[in-house]
PDB file of C-alpha atoms in Angstrom:
ATOM      1  CA  MET A   1     -16.514 -11.793  12.649  1.00  0.00           C
ATOM      2  CA  SER A   2     -14.540 -13.057   9.684  1.00  0.00           C
ATOM      3  CA  SER A   3     -14.465 -16.734   8.911  1.00  0.00           C
ATOM      4  CA  PHE A   4     -10.749 -16.913   9.759  1.00  0.00           C
ATOM      5  CA  LYS A   5     -11.248 -15.412  13.207  1.00  0.00           C
ATOM      6  CA  SER A   6     -14.300 -17.541  13.822  1.00  0.00           C
ATOM      7  CA  GLY A   7     -12.501 -20.693  12.703  1.00  0.00           C
ATOM      8  CA  LEU A   8      -9.508 -19.815  14.854  1.00  0.00           C
ATOM      9  CA  LEU A   9     -11.669 -19.264  17.923  1.00  0.00           C
ATOM     10  CA  TRP A  10     -13.782 -22.395  17.476  1.00  0.00           C
ATOM     11  CA  GLY A  11     -10.813 -24.557  16.525  1.00  0.00           C
ATOM     12  CA  ALA A  12      -8.922 -23.454  19.611  1.00  0.00           C
ATOM     13  CA  PHE A  13     -11.984 -23.934  21.774  1.00  0.00           C
ATOM     14  CA  PHE A  14     -12.835 -27.445  20.562  1.00  0.00           C
ATOM     15  CA  GLY A  15      -9.186 -28.510  20.460  1.00  0.00           C
ATOM     16  CA  GLY A  16      -8.714 -27.412  24.029  1.00  0.00           C
ATOM     17  CA  LEU A  17     -11.990 -28.953  25.098  1.00  0.00           C
ATOM     18  CA  ALA A  18     -11.103 -32.297  23.511  1.00  0.00           C
ATOM     19  CA  GLY A  19      -7.698 -32.246  25.161  1.00  0.00           C
ATOM     20  CA  LEU A  20      -9.149 -31.472  28.544  1.00  0.00           C
ATOM     21  CA  MET A  21     -11.904 -34.078  28.274  1.00  0.00           C
ATOM     22  CA  ASN A  22      -9.372 -36.816  27.551  1.00  0.00           C
ATOM     23  CA  ALA A  23      -7.157 -35.823  30.469  1.00  0.00           C
ATOM     24  CA  PRO A  24      -7.421 -37.994  33.596  1.00  0.00           C
ATOM     25  CA  ARG A  25      -8.173 -35.147  36.049  1.00  0.00           C
ATOM     26  CA  PRO A  26     -10.944 -34.467  38.507  1.00  0.00           C
ATOM     27  CA  GLY A  27     -13.899 -32.431  37.196  1.00  0.00           C
ATOM     28  CA  LYS A  28     -13.150 -29.345  39.281  1.00  0.00           C
ATOM     29  CA  GLU A  29      -9.558 -29.207  38.066  1.00  0.00           C
ATOM     30  CA  THR A  30     -10.665 -29.797  34.487  1.00  0.00           C
ATOM     31  CA  ARG A  31     -13.251 -26.996  34.729  1.00  0.00           C
ATOM     32  CA  GLU A  32     -10.610 -24.645  36.149  1.00  0.00           C
ATOM     33  CA  MET A  33      -8.220 -25.520  33.337  1.00  0.00           C
ATOM     34  CA  LEU A  34     -11.008 -25.148  30.785  1.00  0.00           C
ATOM     35  CA  LYS A  35     -11.948 -21.744  32.190  1.00  0.00           C
ATOM     36  CA  ASP A  36      -8.306 -20.608  32.112  1.00  0.00           C
ATOM     37  CA  TYR A  37      -7.896 -21.985  28.592  1.00  0.00           C
ATOM     38  CA  ILE A  38     -11.025 -20.205  27.343  1.00  0.00           C
ATOM     39  CA  THR A  39      -9.974 -16.963  29.016  1.00  0.00           C
ATOM     40  CA  GLN A  40      -6.479 -17.148  27.510  1.00  0.00           C
ATOM     41  CA  THR A  41      -7.813 -18.060  24.056  1.00  0.00           C
ATOM     42  CA  THR A  42     -10.357 -15.234  24.184  1.00  0.00           C
ATOM     43  CA  ASP A  43      -7.628 -12.796  25.219  1.00  0.00           C
ATOM     44  CA  ASP A  44      -5.400 -14.019  22.388  1.00  0.00           C
ATOM     45  CA  VAL A  45      -8.196 -13.677  19.813  1.00  0.00           C
ATOM     46  CA  ASN A  46      -9.082 -10.203  21.087  1.00  0.00           C
ATOM     47  CA  ASP A  47      -5.418  -9.191  20.939  1.00  0.00           C
ATOM     48  CA  LEU A  48      -5.179 -10.541  17.410  1.00  0.00           C
ATOM     49  CA  ARG A  49      -8.345  -8.662  16.411  1.00  0.00           C
ATOM     50  CA  PHE A  50      -6.932  -5.454  17.925  1.00  0.00           C
ATOM     51  CA  LYS A  51      -3.667  -5.871  16.016  1.00  0.00           C
ATOM     52  CA  VAL A  52      -5.459  -6.635  12.737  1.00  0.00           C
ATOM     53  CA  ASP A  53      -7.649  -3.545  13.195  1.00  0.00           C
ATOM     54  CA  ASN A  54      -4.541  -1.434  13.858  1.00  0.00           C
ATOM     55  CA  LEU A  55      -2.911  -2.884  10.756  1.00  0.00           C
ATOM     56  CA  LYS A  56      -5.978  -1.954   8.684  1.00  0.00           C
ATOM     57  CA  VAL A  57      -5.839   1.617   9.989  1.00  0.00           C
ATOM     58  CA  ALA A  58      -2.113   1.829   9.257  1.00  0.00           C
ATOM     59  CA  ILE A  59      -2.646   0.552   5.705  1.00  0.00           C
ATOM     60  CA  GLN A  60      -5.449   3.059   5.129  1.00  0.00           C
ATOM     61  CA  ARG A  61      -3.233   5.907   6.381  1.00  0.00           C
ATOM     62  CA  LEU A  62      -0.415   4.738   4.150  1.00  0.00           C
ATOM     63  CA  GLN A  63      -2.767   4.669   1.148  1.00  0.00           C
ATOM     64  CA  GLN A  64      -4.019   8.172   1.914  1.00  0.00           C
ATOM     65  CA  GLU A  65      -0.483   9.499   2.346  1.00  0.00           C
ATOM     66  CA  SER A  66       0.676   7.841  -0.869  1.00  0.00           C
ATOM     67  CA  ILE A  67      -2.252   9.383  -2.753  1.00  0.00           C
ATOM     68  CA  LYS A  68      -1.340  12.823  -1.392  1.00  0.00           C
ATOM     69  CA  SER A  69       2.327  12.258  -2.245  1.00  0.00           C
ATOM     70  CA  SER A  70       1.418  11.065  -5.734  1.00  0.00           C
ATOM     71  CA  LYS A  71      -0.629  14.199  -6.364  1.00  0.00           C
ATOM     72  CA  ILE A  72       2.202  16.439  -5.156  1.00  0.00           C
ATOM     73  CA  ILE A  73       4.779  14.597  -7.255  1.00  0.00           C
ATOM     74  CA  ASN A  74       2.492  14.701 -10.296  1.00  0.00           C
ATOM     75  CA  GLU A  75       2.022  18.461  -9.908  1.00  0.00           C
ATOM     76  CA  GLU A  76       5.778  18.962  -9.550  1.00  0.00           C
ATOM     77  CA  ILE A  77       6.448  16.884 -12.661  1.00  0.00           C
ATOM     78  CA  GLN A  78       3.845  18.858 -14.632  1.00  0.00           C
ATOM     79  CA  THR A  79       5.387  22.144 -13.498  1.00  0.00           C
ATOM     80  CA  THR A  80       8.889  20.936 -14.359  1.00  0.00           C
ATOM     81  CA  LEU A  81       7.758  19.790 -17.814  1.00  0.00           C
ATOM     82  CA  GLN A  82       6.029  23.093 -18.432  1.00  0.00           C
ATOM     83  CA  HIS A  83       9.183  25.018 -17.473  1.00  0.00           C
ATOM     84  CA  PHE A  84      11.273  22.701 -19.623  1.00  0.00           C
ATOM     85  CA  ASN A  85       9.020  23.302 -22.624  1.00  0.00           C
ATOM     86  CA  GLU A  86       9.038  27.063 -22.063  1.00  0.00           C
ATOM     87  CA  GLU A  87      12.827  27.154 -21.787  1.00  0.00           C
ATOM     88  CA  THR A  88      13.563  24.847 -24.715  1.00  0.00           C
ATOM     89  CA  GLN A  89      11.074  26.185 -27.289  1.00  0.00           C
ATOM     90  CA  PRO A  90      13.369  28.992 -28.485  1.00  0.00           C
ATOM     91  CA  ARG A  91      16.276  26.560 -28.851  1.00  0.00           C
ATOM     92  CA  ILE A  92      14.105  24.042 -30.662  1.00  0.00           C
ATOM     93  CA  ARG A  93      12.911  26.760 -33.052  1.00  0.00           C
ATOM     94  CA  ARG A  94      16.505  27.820 -33.744  1.00  0.00           C
ATOM     95  CA  VAL A  95      17.520  24.211 -34.415  1.00  0.00           C
ATOM     96  CA  MET A  96      14.506  23.733 -36.700  1.00  0.00           C
ATOM     97  CA  ASP A  97      15.300  26.981 -38.549  1.00  0.00           C
ATOM     98  CA  LYS A  98      18.932  25.940 -39.036  1.00  0.00           C
ATOM     99  CA  SER A  99      17.810  22.493 -40.144  1.00  0.00           C
ATOM    100  CA  ASP A 100      15.443  24.020 -42.704  1.00  0.00           C
ATOM    101  CA  LEU A 101      18.203  26.329 -43.906  1.00  0.00           C
ATOM    102  CA  LEU A 102      20.584  23.384 -44.224  1.00  0.00           C
ATOM    103  CA  VAL A 103      18.023  21.395 -46.232  1.00  0.00           C
ATOM    104  CA  LYS A 104      17.442  24.357 -48.551  1.00  0.00           C
ATOM    105  CA  ASN A 105      21.187  24.825 -49.022  1.00  0.00           C
ATOM    106  CA  LEU A 106      21.630  21.133 -49.780  1.00  0.00           C
ATOM    107  CA  GLU A 107      18.786  21.226 -52.301  1.00  0.00           C
ATOM    108  CA  LYS A 108      20.240  24.333 -53.889  1.00  0.00           C
ATOM    109  CA  ASN A 109      23.731  22.794 -54.090  1.00  0.00           C
ATOM    110  CA  SER A 110      22.402  19.523 -55.455  1.00  0.00           C
ATOM    111  CA  GLN A 111      20.735  21.358 -58.335  1.00  0.00           C
ATOM    112  CA  ILE A 112      23.964  22.929 -59.404  1.00  0.00           C
TER     113      ILE A 112
END
C-alpha cells in the first residue's frame, strides 16, 4: 500500500476514533458508530484504490495507443518525404542546371 493510501486510512481511522472517544455517548452506541465509521472509511479507501487502479490502466492504454499512433504517423511522414524527394528531384536538377548556365553566362558576359 502506498504511503498516501496508508496515511489516508490511518488518519481517517484515528481522527474518527478520537472524535468518537470524546463524544458523550454510551459505549454500545459509540462502538456501533465506530464500526459504521470504519466500514464506511474502508469502503471509501477501497473505492479510491479501485479508481486509482483504473486510472493507471487507462493511462497505460493511452501511452500504448499514442506509441502506436506515433509510429504510424512517423511512417506516413517518411513515406510522404520520400515521395516528395522523388517528385522534386527532376525539378531541382533543372533549376540547378539553369542556375549553373546562368552563372556561366554571367561569367562569360563579365569577361567581355
